[in-house]
Amino acid sequence: EAQVTQNPRYLITVTGKKLTVTCSQNMNHEYMSWYRQDPGLGLRQIYYSMNVEVTDKGDVPEGYKVSRKEKRNFPLILESPSPNQTSLYFCASSFNHRPGNIQYFGAGTRLSVL
Amino acid sequence: EDQVTQSPEALRLQEGESSSLNCSYTVSGLRGLFWYRQDPGKGPEFLFTLYSAGEEKEKERLKATLTKKESFLHITAPKPEDSATYLCAVQGNRDDKIIFGKGTRLHILP
């Protein structure tokens, strides 16, 4: 079954404690993205990756890092989380960056930073 | 700057009452406009991609249309199971970012 898997689904942490949210896809997709979704602001793209070792900033990259060492994995790293990073996070993937490709989303990670 | 504005923010309809959701956009060279459905607590689910003005796509009770400035998602004779948030997004030719609107929350009353 085609899947984008995020872990954990829920996370409560404290300010400054480094954390990683994992994302894995089993569809051999080239393009992967991270989004955050906040009430009243909608979905905003944090980072995206066109392929292995190729990453680029989205609209709200400050405070986040990503890496793409393998095609299937695209972890999101918060080196020093702050309360304003409390949000619902989604990972997504598509075959490549061309618009004709369907973007598949994970189930989401709800993060609370105290 | 690329931008997507969706209206209305929320819409309540009676079952069977047809209506349209609007997505206005400004983008440097549209490569694709996307519609997604999002149910509470879940990730968005792809519905349609439109590429050029005049294009239309249909799926069950939903029909998406595109002009040079906006897209409409028409819902015909909706059922309660069509209740969800509908998201519009664009991708321009400036880069490979995808810009989403804030969504329209649709509630269909039985």
Coordinates of C-alpha atoms in Angstrom, one line a residue:
Chain A
E1 CA 0.0 0.0 0.0
A2 CA 1.3 3.5 -1.0
Q3 CA 2.1 5.3 2.2
V4 CA 3.7 8.3 3.7
T5 CA 4.5 7.5 7.4
Q6 CA 5.3 10.1 10.0
N7 CA 6.5 9.5 13.5
P8 CA 5.6 10.4 16.2
R9 CA 2.0 11.3 15.7
Y10 CA 1.9 13.3 18.9
L11 CA 4.8 15.0 20.7
I12 CA 5.0 17.2 23.8
T13 CA 8.4 18.7 24.5
V14 CA 10.0 21.7 26.2
T15 CA 11.7 24.7 24.8
G16 CA 15.3 24.1 23.6
K17 CA 15.2 20.3 23.6
K18 CA 16.2 19.1 20.1
L19 CA 13.8 16.8 18.4
T20 CA 13.4 15.0 15.1
V21 CA 10.2 14.1 13.3
T22 CA 10.7 11.2 10.8
C23 CA 9.0 10.9 7.4
S24 CA 9.2 7.9 5.2
Q25 CA 7.6 7.0 1.9
N26 CA 7.4 3.7 0.1
M27 CA 6.6 4.9 -3.4
N28 CA 10.1 5.7 -4.7
H29 CA 9.1 9.4 -4.9
E30 CA 11.7 12.1 -5.7
Y31 CA 9.8 15.1 -4.3
M32 CA 9.2 15.4 -0.6
S33 CA 8.0 18.3 1.5
W34 CA 7.3 19.4 5.1
Y35 CA 4.4 21.7 5.9
R36 CA 3.0 23.2 9.1
Q37 CA -0.7 23.9 9.5
D38 CA -1.9 26.5 12.0
P39 CA -5.5 27.8 12.6
G40 CA -6.1 30.9 10.4
L41 CA -2.9 30.5 8.5
G42 CA -3.5 27.3 6.6
L43 CA -0.8 25.0 5.3
R44 CA 2.7 26.6 4.8
Q45 CA 5.6 24.8 3.2
I46 CA 8.7 24.6 5.4
Y47 CA 11.2 22.8 3.3
Y48 CA 11.1 20.7 0.2
S49 CA 13.5 18.3 -1.5
M50 CA 13.6 17.5 -5.2
N51 CA 15.8 14.4 -4.8
V52 CA 18.6 12.9 -2.6
E53 CA 20.9 15.6 -1.3
V54 CA 18.8 18.4 -2.9
T55 CA 16.8 20.5 -0.4
D56 CA 15.4 24.0 -0.6
K57 CA 13.6 26.5 1.6
G58 CA 9.8 26.9 1.5
D59 CA 8.0 29.9 2.9
V60 CA 8.7 29.3 6.7
P61 CA 12.1 27.6 7.1
E62 CA 13.3 29.5 10.1
G63 CA 14.0 27.3 13.1
Y64 CA 14.0 24.0 11.1
K65 CA 16.5 21.8 9.4
V66 CA 16.0 18.9 7.0
S67 CA 18.2 16.3 5.4
R68 CA 17.7 13.9 2.4
K69 CA 20.4 11.2 2.6
E70 CA 18.1 8.5 1.2
K71 CA 15.3 8.8 -1.3
R72 CA 12.6 7.3 1.1
N73 CA 13.4 9.4 4.2
F74 CA 13.0 13.1 4.9
P75 CA 13.4 13.9 8.6
L76 CA 12.5 17.3 10.0
I77 CA 14.8 18.6 12.7
L78 CA 14.1 21.2 15.3
E79 CA 17.5 22.0 16.9
S80 CA 16.1 24.3 19.6
P81 CA 12.3 24.2 19.6
S82 CA 10.3 27.2 20.7
P83 CA 6.6 27.6 21.7
N84 CA 5.9 29.3 18.3
Q85 CA 6.7 26.0 16.7
T86 CA 3.7 24.4 18.3
S87 CA 1.7 23.2 15.3
L88 CA 0.4 20.4 13.2
Y89 CA 3.1 19.1 10.8
F90 CA 2.6 17.2 7.6
C91 CA 5.0 15.4 5.4
A92 CA 4.2 14.9 1.7
S93 CA 5.7 13.2 -1.3
S94 CA 5.1 13.1 -5.1
F95 CA 6.8 11.3 -8.0
N96 CA 8.7 14.4 -8.9
H97 CA 8.3 18.2 -8.7
R98 CA 6.2 18.6 -11.9
P99 CA 2.6 19.7 -11.1
G100 CA 1.0 16.7 -12.8
N101 CA 2.1 14.4 -10.0
I102 CA -0.2 13.8 -7.1
Q103 CA 1.1 14.8 -3.7
Y104 CA 0.4 12.2 -1.0
F105 CA 0.3 13.4 2.6
G106 CA 1.1 11.7 5.9
A107 CA -1.3 11.6 8.8
G108 CA 0.3 14.5 10.6
T109 CA 2.4 15.1 13.7
R110 CA 0.9 17.3 16.4
L111 CA 3.7 19.0 18.3
S112 CA 3.4 21.0 21.5
V113 CA 6.4 23.0 22.7
L114 CA 6.1 24.1 26.3
Chain B
E1 CA 4.8 37.1 -4.4
D2 CA 2.7 34.1 -5.1
Q3 CA -0.6 34.2 -3.2
V4 CA -3.8 32.1 -2.9
T5 CA -7.0 33.4 -1.3
Q6 CA -10.0 31.1 -0.7
S7 CA -13.6 32.2 0.0
P8 CA -15.8 31.8 1.8
E9 CA -13.9 30.7 5.0
A10 CA -16.8 28.5 6.0
L11 CA -20.0 27.4 4.2
R12 CA -23.0 25.6 5.6
L13 CA -25.4 24.0 3.1
Q14 CA -28.4 21.8 3.2
E15 CA -28.1 18.3 1.7
G16 CA -28.8 18.7 -2.1
E17 CA -28.1 22.5 -2.1
S18 CA -25.5 23.1 -4.8
S19 CA -22.8 25.8 -4.4
S20 CA -19.3 26.9 -5.4
L21 CA -16.1 27.5 -3.5
N22 CA -13.7 30.2 -4.9
C23 CA -9.9 30.2 -5.1
S24 CA -8.3 33.4 -6.3
Y25 CA -4.6 33.3 -7.1
T26 CA -1.6 35.4 -8.2
V27 CA 1.4 33.5 -9.3
S28 CA 4.3 34.1 -11.6
G29 CA 3.5 31.7 -14.5
L30 CA 1.0 29.1 -13.3
R31 CA 2.4 25.5 -13.7
G32 CA -0.5 23.9 -11.8
L33 CA -3.5 24.6 -9.5
F34 CA -4.5 21.9 -7.1
W35 CA -7.6 21.1 -5.0
Y36 CA -7.4 18.9 -1.9
R37 CA -9.9 17.7 0.6
Q38 CA -9.0 17.5 4.3
D39 CA -11.0 15.7 6.9
P40 CA -10.5 16.5 10.6
G41 CA -7.4 15.0 12.0
K42 CA -6.1 13.7 8.7
G43 CA -3.7 14.8 6.0
P44 CA -5.0 16.5 2.8
E45 CA -6.2 14.2 0.0
F46 CA -5.7 15.1 -3.6
L47 CA -8.7 15.9 -5.8
F48 CA -7.7 17.7 -9.0
T49 CA -4.8 19.4 -10.9
L50 CA -5.7 22.1 -13.4
Y51 CA -3.0 23.5 -15.7
S52 CA -4.5 26.2 -18.0
A53 CA -7.5 28.6 -18.2
G54 CA -10.6 27.0 -19.5
E55 CA -9.8 23.5 -18.2
E56 CA -12.4 21.6 -16.2
K57 CA -12.2 18.4 -14.2
E58 CA -15.0 16.3 -12.5
K59 CA -15.1 13.7 -9.9
E60 CA -18.5 12.5 -8.6
R61 CA -20.3 15.6 -7.3
L62 CA -17.3 17.9 -7.6
K63 CA -16.3 19.9 -10.7
A64 CA -13.2 22.2 -10.7
T65 CA -12.8 25.0 -13.3
L66 CA -10.0 27.4 -13.9
T67 CA -9.6 31.0 -15.3
K68 CA -6.5 33.2 -15.5
K69 CA -7.2 34.6 -12.0
E70 CA -9.3 32.1 -10.1
S71 CA -10.6 28.6 -9.8
F72 CA -14.0 27.3 -8.7
L73 CA -14.9 24.1 -7.0
H74 CA -18.5 23.4 -7.8
I75 CA -20.4 21.0 -5.6
T76 CA -23.6 19.6 -7.0
A77 CA -26.3 18.1 -4.8
P78 CA -23.9 17.6 -1.9
K79 CA -24.3 14.9 0.7
P80 CA -23.2 15.0 4.4
E81 CA -20.1 13.0 3.6
D82 CA -18.9 15.9 1.5
S83 CA -18.3 17.8 4.7
A84 CA -14.6 18.7 4.9
T85 CA -12.2 21.5 4.5
Y86 CA -11.3 22.1 0.8
L87 CA -7.8 23.4 0.1
C88 CA -6.6 25.2 -3.0
A89 CA -2.8 25.4 -3.9
V90 CA -0.7 26.7 -6.7
Q91 CA 2.7 26.1 -8.1
G92 CA 4.4 28.7 -10.3
N93 CA 7.4 28.8 -12.6
R94 CA 9.5 30.9 -10.2
D95 CA 10.5 27.9 -8.1
D96 CA 9.1 24.5 -7.0
K97 CA 7.3 25.8 -3.9
I98 CA 3.6 25.0 -3.4
I99 CA 1.5 27.7 -1.9
F100 CA -1.8 26.8 -0.2
G101 CA -4.8 28.9 0.6
K102 CA -6.3 28.9 4.1
G103 CA -9.2 26.6 3.0
T104 CA -13.0 26.6 3.0
R105 CA -14.7 24.6 5.7
L106 CA -17.8 23.0 4.2
H107 CA -20.5 21.6 6.3
I108 CA -23.5 19.8 4.7
L109 CA -26.5 19.4 6.9
P110 CA -28.7 16.3 6.5

